[in-house]
XYZ file of C-alpha atoms in Angstrom:
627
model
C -19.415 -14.893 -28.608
C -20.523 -11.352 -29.119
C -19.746 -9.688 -25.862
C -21.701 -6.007 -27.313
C -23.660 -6.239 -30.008
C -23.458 -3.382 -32.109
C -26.136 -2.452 -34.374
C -24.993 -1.929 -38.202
C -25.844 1.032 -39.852
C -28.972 0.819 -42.286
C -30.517 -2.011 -40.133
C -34.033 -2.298 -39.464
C -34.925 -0.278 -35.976
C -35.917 -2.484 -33.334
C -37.832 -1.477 -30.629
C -36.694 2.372 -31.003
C -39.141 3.547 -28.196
C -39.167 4.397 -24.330
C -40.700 1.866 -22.141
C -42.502 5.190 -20.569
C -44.001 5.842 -23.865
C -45.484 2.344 -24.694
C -47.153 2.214 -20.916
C -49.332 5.527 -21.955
C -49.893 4.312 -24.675
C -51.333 1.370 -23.772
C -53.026 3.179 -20.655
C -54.852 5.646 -23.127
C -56.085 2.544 -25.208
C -57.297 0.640 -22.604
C -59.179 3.818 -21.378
C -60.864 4.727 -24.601
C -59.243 7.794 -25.524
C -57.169 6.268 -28.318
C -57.731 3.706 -30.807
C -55.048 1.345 -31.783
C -53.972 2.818 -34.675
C -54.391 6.385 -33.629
C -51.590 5.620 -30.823
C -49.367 3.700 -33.118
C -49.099 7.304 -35.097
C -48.944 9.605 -32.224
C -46.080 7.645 -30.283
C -44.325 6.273 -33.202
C -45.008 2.633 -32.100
C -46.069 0.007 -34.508
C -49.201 -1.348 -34.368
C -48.469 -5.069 -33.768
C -46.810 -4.125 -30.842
C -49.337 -2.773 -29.160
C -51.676 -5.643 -29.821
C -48.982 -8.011 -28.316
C -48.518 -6.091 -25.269
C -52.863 -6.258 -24.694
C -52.973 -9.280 -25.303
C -50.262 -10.110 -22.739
C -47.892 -11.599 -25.738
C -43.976 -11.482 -25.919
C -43.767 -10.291 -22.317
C -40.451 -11.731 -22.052
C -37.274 -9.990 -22.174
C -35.444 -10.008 -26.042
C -32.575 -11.588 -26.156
C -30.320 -14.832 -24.145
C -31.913 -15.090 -20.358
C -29.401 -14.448 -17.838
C -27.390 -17.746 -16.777
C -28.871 -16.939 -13.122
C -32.141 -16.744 -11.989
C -33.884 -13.152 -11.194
C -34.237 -14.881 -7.191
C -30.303 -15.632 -7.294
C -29.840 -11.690 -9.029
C -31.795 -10.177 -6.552
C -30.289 -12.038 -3.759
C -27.082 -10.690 -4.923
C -28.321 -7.153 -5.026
C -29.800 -7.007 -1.540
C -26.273 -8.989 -0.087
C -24.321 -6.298 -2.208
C -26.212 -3.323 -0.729
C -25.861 -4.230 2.791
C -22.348 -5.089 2.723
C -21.839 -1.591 1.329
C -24.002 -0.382 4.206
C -21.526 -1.793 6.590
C -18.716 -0.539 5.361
C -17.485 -3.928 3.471
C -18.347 -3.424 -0.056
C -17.177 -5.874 -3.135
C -15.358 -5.080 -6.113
C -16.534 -6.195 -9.728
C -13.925 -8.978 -8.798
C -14.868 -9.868 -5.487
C -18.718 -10.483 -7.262
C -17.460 -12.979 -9.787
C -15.777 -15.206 -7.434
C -18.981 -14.627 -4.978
C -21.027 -16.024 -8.363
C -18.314 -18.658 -8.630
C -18.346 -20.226 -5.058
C -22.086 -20.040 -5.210
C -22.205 -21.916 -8.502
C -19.745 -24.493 -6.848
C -21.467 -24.737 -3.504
C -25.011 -25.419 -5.765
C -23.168 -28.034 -8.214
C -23.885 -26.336 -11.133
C -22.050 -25.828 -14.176
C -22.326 -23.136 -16.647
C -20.978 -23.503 -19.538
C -21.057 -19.727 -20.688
C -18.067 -19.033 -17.460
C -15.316 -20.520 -17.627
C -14.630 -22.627 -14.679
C -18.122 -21.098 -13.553
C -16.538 -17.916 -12.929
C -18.134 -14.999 -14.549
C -16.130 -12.798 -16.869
C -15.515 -8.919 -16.776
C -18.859 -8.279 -19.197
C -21.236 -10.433 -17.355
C -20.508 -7.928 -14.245
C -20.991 -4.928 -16.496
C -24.317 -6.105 -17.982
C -25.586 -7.163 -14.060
C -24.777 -3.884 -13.421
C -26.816 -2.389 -16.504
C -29.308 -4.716 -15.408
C -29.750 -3.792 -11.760
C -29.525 0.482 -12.085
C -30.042 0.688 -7.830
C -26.598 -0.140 -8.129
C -23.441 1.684 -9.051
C -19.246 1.382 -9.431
C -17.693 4.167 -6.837
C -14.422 4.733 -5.904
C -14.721 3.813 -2.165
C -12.363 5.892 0.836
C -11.054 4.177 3.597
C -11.474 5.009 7.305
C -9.871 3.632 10.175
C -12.027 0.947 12.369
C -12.755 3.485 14.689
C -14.394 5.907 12.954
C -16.427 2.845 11.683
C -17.877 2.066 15.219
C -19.169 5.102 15.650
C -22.636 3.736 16.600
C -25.855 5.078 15.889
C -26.919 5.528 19.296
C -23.428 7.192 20.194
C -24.934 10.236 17.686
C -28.310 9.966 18.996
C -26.750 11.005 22.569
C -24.477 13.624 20.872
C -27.709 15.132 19.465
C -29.820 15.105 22.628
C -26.719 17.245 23.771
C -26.800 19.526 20.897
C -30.277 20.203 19.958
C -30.099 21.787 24.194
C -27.211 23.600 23.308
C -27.938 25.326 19.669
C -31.609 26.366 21.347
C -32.059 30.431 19.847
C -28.735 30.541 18.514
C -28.516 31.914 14.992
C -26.521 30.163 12.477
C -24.175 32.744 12.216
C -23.366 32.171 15.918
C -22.516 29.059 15.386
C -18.741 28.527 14.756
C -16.769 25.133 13.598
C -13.031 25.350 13.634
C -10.404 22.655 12.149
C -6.542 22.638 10.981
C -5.904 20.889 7.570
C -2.227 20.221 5.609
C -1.516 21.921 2.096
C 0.737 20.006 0.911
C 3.729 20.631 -2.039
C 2.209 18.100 -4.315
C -0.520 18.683 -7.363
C -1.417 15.062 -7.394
C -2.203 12.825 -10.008
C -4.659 14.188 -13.574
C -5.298 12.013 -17.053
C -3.403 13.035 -19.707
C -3.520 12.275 -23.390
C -0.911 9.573 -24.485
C -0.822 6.756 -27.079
C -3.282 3.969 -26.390
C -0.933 0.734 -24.980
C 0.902 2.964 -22.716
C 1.415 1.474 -19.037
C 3.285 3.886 -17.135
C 2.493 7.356 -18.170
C 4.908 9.898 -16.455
C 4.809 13.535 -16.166
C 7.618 15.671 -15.562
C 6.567 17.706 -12.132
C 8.581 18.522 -8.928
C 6.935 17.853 -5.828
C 8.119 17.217 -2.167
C 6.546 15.890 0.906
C 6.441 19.360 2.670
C 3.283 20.891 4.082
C 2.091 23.843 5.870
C -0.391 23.615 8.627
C -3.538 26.020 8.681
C -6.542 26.580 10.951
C -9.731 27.280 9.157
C -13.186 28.533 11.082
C -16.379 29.105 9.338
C -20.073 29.612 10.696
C -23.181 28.440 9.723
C -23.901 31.514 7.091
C -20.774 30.467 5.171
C -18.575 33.200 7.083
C -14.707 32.456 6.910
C -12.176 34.279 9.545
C -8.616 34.835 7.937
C -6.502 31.401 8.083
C -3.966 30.768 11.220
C -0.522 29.478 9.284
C 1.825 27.339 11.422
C 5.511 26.237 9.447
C 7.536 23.667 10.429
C 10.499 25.766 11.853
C 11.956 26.971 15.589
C 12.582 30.484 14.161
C 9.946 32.545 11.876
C 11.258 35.161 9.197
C 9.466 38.510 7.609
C 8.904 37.086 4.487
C 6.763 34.173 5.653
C 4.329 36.359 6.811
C 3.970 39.038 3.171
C 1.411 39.246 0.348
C -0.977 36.878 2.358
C -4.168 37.051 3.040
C -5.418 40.527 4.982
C -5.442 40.029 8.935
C -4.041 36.511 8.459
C -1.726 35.074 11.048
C 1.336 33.426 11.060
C 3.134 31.223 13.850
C 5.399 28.210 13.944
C 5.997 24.946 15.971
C 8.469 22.359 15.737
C 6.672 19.634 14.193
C 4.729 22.040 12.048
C 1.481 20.538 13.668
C -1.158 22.924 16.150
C 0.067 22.152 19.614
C -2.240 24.218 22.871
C 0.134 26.968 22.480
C -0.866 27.845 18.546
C -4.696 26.868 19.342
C -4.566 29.265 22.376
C -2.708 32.221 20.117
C -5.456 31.169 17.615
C -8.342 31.632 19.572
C -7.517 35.151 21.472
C -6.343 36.513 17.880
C -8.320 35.501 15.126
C -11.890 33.655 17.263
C -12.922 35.797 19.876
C -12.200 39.524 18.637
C -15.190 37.983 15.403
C -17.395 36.822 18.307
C -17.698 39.602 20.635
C -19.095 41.672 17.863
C -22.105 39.066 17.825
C -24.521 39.042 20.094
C -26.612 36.850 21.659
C -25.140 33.344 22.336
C -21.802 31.612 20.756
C -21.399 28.287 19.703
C -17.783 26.797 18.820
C -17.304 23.358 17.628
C -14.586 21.143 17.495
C -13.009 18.067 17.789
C -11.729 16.430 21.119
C -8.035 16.812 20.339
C -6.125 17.642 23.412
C -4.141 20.630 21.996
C -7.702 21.662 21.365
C -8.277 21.970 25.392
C -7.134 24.935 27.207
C -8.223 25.880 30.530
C -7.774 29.123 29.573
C -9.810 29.359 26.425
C -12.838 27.584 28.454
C -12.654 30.878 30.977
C -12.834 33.186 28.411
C -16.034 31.298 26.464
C -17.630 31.149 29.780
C -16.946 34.913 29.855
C -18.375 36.089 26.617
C -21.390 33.672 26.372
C -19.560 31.234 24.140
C -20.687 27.117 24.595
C -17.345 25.207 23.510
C -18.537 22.049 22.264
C -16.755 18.776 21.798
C -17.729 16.632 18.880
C -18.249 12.933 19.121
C -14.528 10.888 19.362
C -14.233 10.107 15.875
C -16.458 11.263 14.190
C -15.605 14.163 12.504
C -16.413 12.618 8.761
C -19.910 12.412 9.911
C -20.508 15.539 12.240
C -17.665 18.379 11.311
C -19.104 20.709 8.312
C -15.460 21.298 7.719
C -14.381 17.610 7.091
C -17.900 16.461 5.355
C -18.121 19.449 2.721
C -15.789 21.914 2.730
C -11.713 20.877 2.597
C -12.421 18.639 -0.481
C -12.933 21.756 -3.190
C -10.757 23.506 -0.852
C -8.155 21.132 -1.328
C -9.093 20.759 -5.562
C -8.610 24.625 -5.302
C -4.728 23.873 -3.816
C -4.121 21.862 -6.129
C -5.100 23.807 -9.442
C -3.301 27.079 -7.940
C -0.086 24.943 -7.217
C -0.223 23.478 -10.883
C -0.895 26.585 -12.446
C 2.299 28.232 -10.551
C 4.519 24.901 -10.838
C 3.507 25.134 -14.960
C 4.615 29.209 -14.705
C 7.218 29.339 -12.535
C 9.678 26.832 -13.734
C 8.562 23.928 -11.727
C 9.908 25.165 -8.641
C 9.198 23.693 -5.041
C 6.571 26.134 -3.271
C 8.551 27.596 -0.172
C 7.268 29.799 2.872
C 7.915 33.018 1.080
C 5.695 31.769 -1.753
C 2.782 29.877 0.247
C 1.001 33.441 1.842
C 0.498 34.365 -1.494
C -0.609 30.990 -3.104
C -2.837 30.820 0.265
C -4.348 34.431 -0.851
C -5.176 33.242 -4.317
C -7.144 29.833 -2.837
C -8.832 32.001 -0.911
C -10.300 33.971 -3.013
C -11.533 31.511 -5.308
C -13.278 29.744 -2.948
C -14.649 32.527 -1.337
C -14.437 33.744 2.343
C -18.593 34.985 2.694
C -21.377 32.794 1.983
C -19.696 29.910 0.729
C -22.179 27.916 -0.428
C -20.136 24.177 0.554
C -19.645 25.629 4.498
C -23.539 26.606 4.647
C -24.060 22.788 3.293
C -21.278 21.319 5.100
C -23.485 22.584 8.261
C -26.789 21.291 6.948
C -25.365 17.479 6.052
C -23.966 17.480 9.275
C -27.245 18.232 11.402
C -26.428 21.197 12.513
C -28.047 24.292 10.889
C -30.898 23.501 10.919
C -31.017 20.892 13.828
C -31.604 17.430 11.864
C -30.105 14.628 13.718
C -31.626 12.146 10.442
C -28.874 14.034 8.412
C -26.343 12.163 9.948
C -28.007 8.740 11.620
C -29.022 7.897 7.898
C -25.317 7.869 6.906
C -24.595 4.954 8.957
C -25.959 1.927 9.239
C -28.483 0.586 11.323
C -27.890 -2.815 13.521
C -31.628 -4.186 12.687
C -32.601 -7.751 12.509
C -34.331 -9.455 9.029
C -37.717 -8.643 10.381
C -37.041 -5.022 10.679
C -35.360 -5.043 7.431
C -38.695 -6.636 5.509
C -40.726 -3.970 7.714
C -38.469 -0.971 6.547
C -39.067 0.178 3.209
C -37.429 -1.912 0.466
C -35.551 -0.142 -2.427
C -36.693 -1.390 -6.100
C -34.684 -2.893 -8.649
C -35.023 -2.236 -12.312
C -35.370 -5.501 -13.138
C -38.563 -7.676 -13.859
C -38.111 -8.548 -10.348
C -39.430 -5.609 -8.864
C -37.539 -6.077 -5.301
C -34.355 -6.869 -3.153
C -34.243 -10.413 -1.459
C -33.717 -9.543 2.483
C -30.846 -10.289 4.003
C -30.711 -13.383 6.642
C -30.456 -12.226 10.360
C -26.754 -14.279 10.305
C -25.482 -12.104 8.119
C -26.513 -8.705 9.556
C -24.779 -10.030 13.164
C -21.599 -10.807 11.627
C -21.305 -7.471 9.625
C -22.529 -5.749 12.822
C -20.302 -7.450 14.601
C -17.354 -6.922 12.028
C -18.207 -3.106 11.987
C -19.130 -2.305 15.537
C -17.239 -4.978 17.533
C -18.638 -7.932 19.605
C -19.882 -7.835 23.661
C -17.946 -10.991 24.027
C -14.796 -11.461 25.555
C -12.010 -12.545 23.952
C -8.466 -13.286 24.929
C -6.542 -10.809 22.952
C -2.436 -11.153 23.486
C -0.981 -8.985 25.868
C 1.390 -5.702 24.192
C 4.634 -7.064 25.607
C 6.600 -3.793 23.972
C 9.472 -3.590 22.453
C 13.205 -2.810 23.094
C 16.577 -1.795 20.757
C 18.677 -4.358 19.772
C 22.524 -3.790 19.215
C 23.857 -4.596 15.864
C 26.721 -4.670 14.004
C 26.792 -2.752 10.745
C 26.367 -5.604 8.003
C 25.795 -8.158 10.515
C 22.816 -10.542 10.699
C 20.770 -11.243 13.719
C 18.704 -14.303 14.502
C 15.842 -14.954 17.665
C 18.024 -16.583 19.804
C 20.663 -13.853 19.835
C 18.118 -11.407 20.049
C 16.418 -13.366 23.314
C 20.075 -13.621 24.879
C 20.255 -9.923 24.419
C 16.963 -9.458 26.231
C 17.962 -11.646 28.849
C 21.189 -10.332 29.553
C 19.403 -6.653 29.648
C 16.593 -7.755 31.874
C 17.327 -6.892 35.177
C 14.850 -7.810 37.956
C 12.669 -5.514 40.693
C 14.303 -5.521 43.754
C 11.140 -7.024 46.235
C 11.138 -6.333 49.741
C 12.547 -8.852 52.356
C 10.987 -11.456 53.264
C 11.548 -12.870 56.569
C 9.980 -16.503 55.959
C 11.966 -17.408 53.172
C 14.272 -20.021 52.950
C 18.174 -19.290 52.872
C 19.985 -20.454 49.666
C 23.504 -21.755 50.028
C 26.147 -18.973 48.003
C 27.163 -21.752 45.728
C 23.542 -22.499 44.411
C 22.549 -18.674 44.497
C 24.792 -18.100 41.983
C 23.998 -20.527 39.743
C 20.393 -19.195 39.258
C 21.872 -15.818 38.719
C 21.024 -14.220 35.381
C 23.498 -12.069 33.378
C 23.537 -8.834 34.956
C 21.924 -10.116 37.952
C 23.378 -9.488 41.357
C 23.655 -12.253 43.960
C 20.900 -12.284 47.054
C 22.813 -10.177 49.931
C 23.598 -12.389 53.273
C 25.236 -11.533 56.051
C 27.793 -13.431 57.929
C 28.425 -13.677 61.365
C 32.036 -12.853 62.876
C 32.901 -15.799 64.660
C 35.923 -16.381 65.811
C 35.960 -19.978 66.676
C 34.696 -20.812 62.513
C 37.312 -20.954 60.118
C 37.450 -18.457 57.540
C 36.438 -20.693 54.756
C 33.537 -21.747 56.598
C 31.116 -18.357 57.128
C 28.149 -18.988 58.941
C 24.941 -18.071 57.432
C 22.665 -16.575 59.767
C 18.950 -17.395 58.822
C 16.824 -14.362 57.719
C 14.876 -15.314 60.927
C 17.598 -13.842 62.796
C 17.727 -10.064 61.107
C 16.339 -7.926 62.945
C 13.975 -4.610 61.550
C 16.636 -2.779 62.180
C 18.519 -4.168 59.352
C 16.044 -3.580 57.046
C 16.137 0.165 58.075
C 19.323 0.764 57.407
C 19.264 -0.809 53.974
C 16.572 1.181 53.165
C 18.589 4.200 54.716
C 21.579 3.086 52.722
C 19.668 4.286 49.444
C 20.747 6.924 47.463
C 17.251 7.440 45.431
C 14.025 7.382 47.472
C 11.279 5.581 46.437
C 8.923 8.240 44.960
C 11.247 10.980 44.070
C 12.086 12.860 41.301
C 15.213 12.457 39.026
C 16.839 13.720 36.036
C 18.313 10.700 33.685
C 20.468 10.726 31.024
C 19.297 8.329 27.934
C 21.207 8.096 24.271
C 22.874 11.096 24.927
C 19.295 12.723 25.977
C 18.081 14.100 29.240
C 14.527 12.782 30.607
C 13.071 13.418 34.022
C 11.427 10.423 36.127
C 10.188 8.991 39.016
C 11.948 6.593 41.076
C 10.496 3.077 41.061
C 12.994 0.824 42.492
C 16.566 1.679 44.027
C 19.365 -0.087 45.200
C 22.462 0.678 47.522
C 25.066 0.121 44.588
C 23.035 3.727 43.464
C 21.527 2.363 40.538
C 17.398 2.936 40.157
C 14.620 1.782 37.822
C 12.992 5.256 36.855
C 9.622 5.638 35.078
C 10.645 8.088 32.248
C 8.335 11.140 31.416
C 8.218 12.499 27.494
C 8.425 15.979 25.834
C 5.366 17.195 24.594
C 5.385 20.849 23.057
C 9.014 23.097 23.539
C 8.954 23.127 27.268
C 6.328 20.510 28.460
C 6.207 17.392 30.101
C 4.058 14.439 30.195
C 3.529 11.019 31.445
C 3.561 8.246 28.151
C 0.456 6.234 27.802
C 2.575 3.034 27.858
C 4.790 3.378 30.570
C 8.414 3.348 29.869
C 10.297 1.740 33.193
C 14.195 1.241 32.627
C 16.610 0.386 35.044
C 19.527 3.047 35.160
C 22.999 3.026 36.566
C 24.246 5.421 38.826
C 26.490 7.755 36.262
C 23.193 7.691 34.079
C 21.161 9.149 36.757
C 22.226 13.303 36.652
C 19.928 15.011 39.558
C 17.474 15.283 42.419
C 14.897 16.959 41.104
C 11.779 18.341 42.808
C 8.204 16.784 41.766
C 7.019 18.802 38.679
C 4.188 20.709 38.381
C 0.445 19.996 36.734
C -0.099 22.594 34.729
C -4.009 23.306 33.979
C -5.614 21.201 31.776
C -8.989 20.227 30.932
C -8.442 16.644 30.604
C -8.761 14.211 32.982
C -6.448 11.581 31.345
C -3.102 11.035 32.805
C -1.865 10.486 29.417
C -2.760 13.973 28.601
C -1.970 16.225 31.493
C 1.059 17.997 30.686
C 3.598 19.584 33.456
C 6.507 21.651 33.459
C 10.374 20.419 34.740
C 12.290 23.543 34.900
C 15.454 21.795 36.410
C 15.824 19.997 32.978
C 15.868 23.242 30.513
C 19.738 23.509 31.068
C 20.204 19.963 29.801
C 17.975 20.057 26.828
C 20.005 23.668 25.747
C 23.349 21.843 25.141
């Protein structure tokens, strides 16, 4: 079977006009204005043809008919558009075996597929045959950007179009950090046909330099912000970059609120007090991002600091929708050029101001033509909410779908079968999430297990572990319980787990193998005072704790008299600041483990209102981290 027919040379043209020409053709006939033989000669069209196509003759399409119906294409088509509308689109592949299970479900056979599923060439010809669609190399994006809901951006827009009221679009200021990274990426290259694994010699590492990029809605630029990777920052970092550029460093090379701060008072606001009227500066809702101190100083100098939607930024940040991708293309031609040049050398910090420089002034740093449309697919300047909403897709129902306005195919056709109100709830669903509840398992954590170089470990010695480990909450005394003999209450002990405290009454008439147990009915308050007294830790107070050889501080959840305590841990975030985890990490710690009484640390100001993301400051605990 001739998959593409291929039309040998010297054979006799067939059908060698546009469809566009033979419909005016046959329009200016049917009008008067040409005979048939006068239009055969101006368009080039034979004569017969034209009396065919009058008399409604050979209408059909030349050629084998399709081994589907145009109902079953065209339901395909509509299916295949929506699914891509939701964010679920099908492969070439993933339409075959759609075909095939259809074909199956119908009890039909075809004998052109083999085992009714379609080859590779009856999915390019479908495609040729439908033109509204196309093959695209899809990106991927986490689940929650995908739920970003249309009537999450209508709110963000009721917001904005208040806010960006009289303020010129070069007032209005978006700011974001992107990665250049040591690596040119992948480019075709010429090789002998048959090979499978082309290779290219190039060194490349996983290293990357952080940089802060602002731009306004004229296509305006400040200098770049650089942060390295490093504790300590050397001269030659900072020379042969860009002019008025600035340089900094953090120890995981990321922005953290000190950089963003720095940023803003050197780079943002000297450029925005020489505007006037009005600021605008938009960015995302990171918390590094939110300073109590760079609020003041907007509310100062007439400057609105706006928050874009939670993930969103691929629909609603200028920067991320049009402007980092040639920016990034840019990188990555200056960093071949110089790894071709230069002897294939890693790029290092003394190199990168300079390579910076040179992307910088290709792409341009004043009206730069993919900021100004970054701005205007994003809704912003001008204020077009539609710019955005029509880039996601709509939760309607099949009614609302055959109401809308139905894109044409360019087959006989003429349109797209709707899609069934079923199917639009479960992609909605699939896309957006459901209202109902469901049981999802609980996040039980994790813990380190202890193993021997070389050895294997299996569940059950990993669940002995844990239960040897576990050590229970101490509860508070209860007076109504029942007393347990010793024998029996130390059966039921765990590993690890102490024995239930009794007291025994000094008798001298018992024998001494023969205690008597005095009933918990019999203890008085005042017992229960002075265990509580007895403690070394407080409930509630602060402590330093010593952990794999590192030094956390903690609050006191649980203590008992032996001086052990189960402290909720805090973690480092930044060089100097503290915060509380979003899953809480509670450990049980022996006395030698626990190092100090500290006092409770400070809040430092923030403009969160997460606990998660308040940050304080221990200053007992700096002599222990400097060892």
């Amino acid at each position: 079977m001739v998959r593409f027919y291929i039309r040998p040379q010297g054979a006799r043209t067939y059908a060698d006009y546009a469809n566009e020409k033979l419909g005016e053709a046959l329009q200016k006939i049917k009008a008067g204005q040409l005979s048939q033989r006068q239009a055969a000669l101006t368009y080039n069209i034979p004569r017969s043809t034209l009396k065919y196509k009058l008399k409604g003759l050979h209408s059909k399409s030349v050629g084998k008919p399709p081994c589907l119906t145009a109902d079953e294409e065209n339901a395909f088509v509509g299916h295949l558009i929506i699914l891509g509308q939701y964010g679920f689109p099908f492969s070439t592949v993933d339409l075959r075996c759609l075909v095939k299970y259809h074909l199956d479900q119908n009890k039909r056979k075809v004998k052109e597929f083999k085992d009714n599923l379609p080859g590779e060439s009856w999915a390019q010809l479908f495609l040729k045959r439908n033109k509204i669609l196309t093959s695209r190399t899809a990106a991927n994006i986490k689940r929650s950007r995908a739920k970003v809901s249309p009537e999450s951006i209508e709110k963000y827009f009721d917001c904005l179009e208040k806010e960006l009221q009289d303020v010129e679009s070069e007032n209005i200021w978006n700011y974001d950090e992107t990665n250049l990274v040591d690596d040119p990426g992948r480019k075709k290259v010429l090789v002998k046909r048959g090979t499978k694994y082309p290779e290219r010699l190039m060194n490349s590492s996983k290293s990357a330099n952080s940089v802060m990029f602002c731009g306004n809605g004229m296509g305006e630029l400040l200098p770049p912000y650089v942060v390295y990777k490093a504790e300590n920052m050397w001269n030659s970092w900072t020379q042969g970059g860009w002019p008025h550029s600035r340089y900094n460093r953090s120890k995981s090379g990321w922005f953290d609120h000190h950089s963003f701060e720095d940023w803003f008072f050197s780079l943002a606001l000297p450029r925005m007090k020489k505007q006037e009227g009005r600021k605008v500066l938009l960015g995302d809702n990171l918390s590094s991002h939110l300073s109590l101190r760079v609020i003041q100083a907007c509310n100062q100098h007439n400057i609105s600091f706006i928050a874009l939607p939670p993930n969103s930024t691929h629909l609603t940040q200028p920067l991320d929708v049009a402007f980092f991708r040639p920016l990034k293309a840019a990188w990555r031609s200056i960093l071949l050029n110089w790894k071709t040049t230069r002897g294939d050398k890693p790029v290092s910090k003394d190199v990168f101001p300079r390579l910076l420089k040179e992307m910088l002034a290709r792409i341009g740093m004043k009206n730069n033509q993919s900021l100004q449309a970054g701005f205007k697919k994003c809704g912003i300047s001008p204020v077009d909410r539609s710019k955005v909403l029509e880039r996601i897709p709509k939760n309607v129902t099949c009614s609302e779908e055959n109401n809308a306005s139905t894109p044409e195919v360019s087959s006989a056709s003429n349109q797209v079968t709707p899609v069934s109100d079923a199917v639009l709830q479960f992609l909605s669903e699939s896309r957006y999430g459901s209202n109902k509840n469901t049981d999802t398992p609980k996040n039980t954590g994790k813990s380190k297990v202890n193993v021997v170089p070389g050895k294997s470990i299996s569940e059950n010695e990993v669940n002995d572990q844990m239960k040897r480990r576990r050590k229970p909450q101490k509860q508070k005394r209860n007076k109504s319980r029942d007393v347990v003999s010793d024998s029996e209450d130390k059966e039921n002990v765990t590993p690890k787990q102490k024995p239930k405290k009794r007291r025994v009454k000094d008798c001298s008439d018992s024998e001494p193998d023969d205690p008597e147990v005095i009933n918990d009915d019999e203890i008085s308050s005042d017992s229960e005072d002075e265990f509580e007294n007895n403690l070394e830790y407080e409930i509630g107070s602060y402590v330093i704790v010593e952990y794999e050889e590192e030094y956390f501080p903690g609050q006191v959840v649980n203590a008992d008299v032996d001086g052990s305590a189960e402290v909720k841990v805090m973690v480092m975030r930044g060089l100097n600041d503290w915060g509380w985890p979003e899953k809480v990490d509670q450990v049980w710690y022996d006395k030698d483990k626990i190092i100090e009484k500290i006092n409770e640390p400070a809040l430092k100001p923030s403009m969160s209102s997460k606990a998660h993301r308040l940050l304080y400051s221990v200053p007992e605990i700096i002599k222990y981290r400097e060892r």
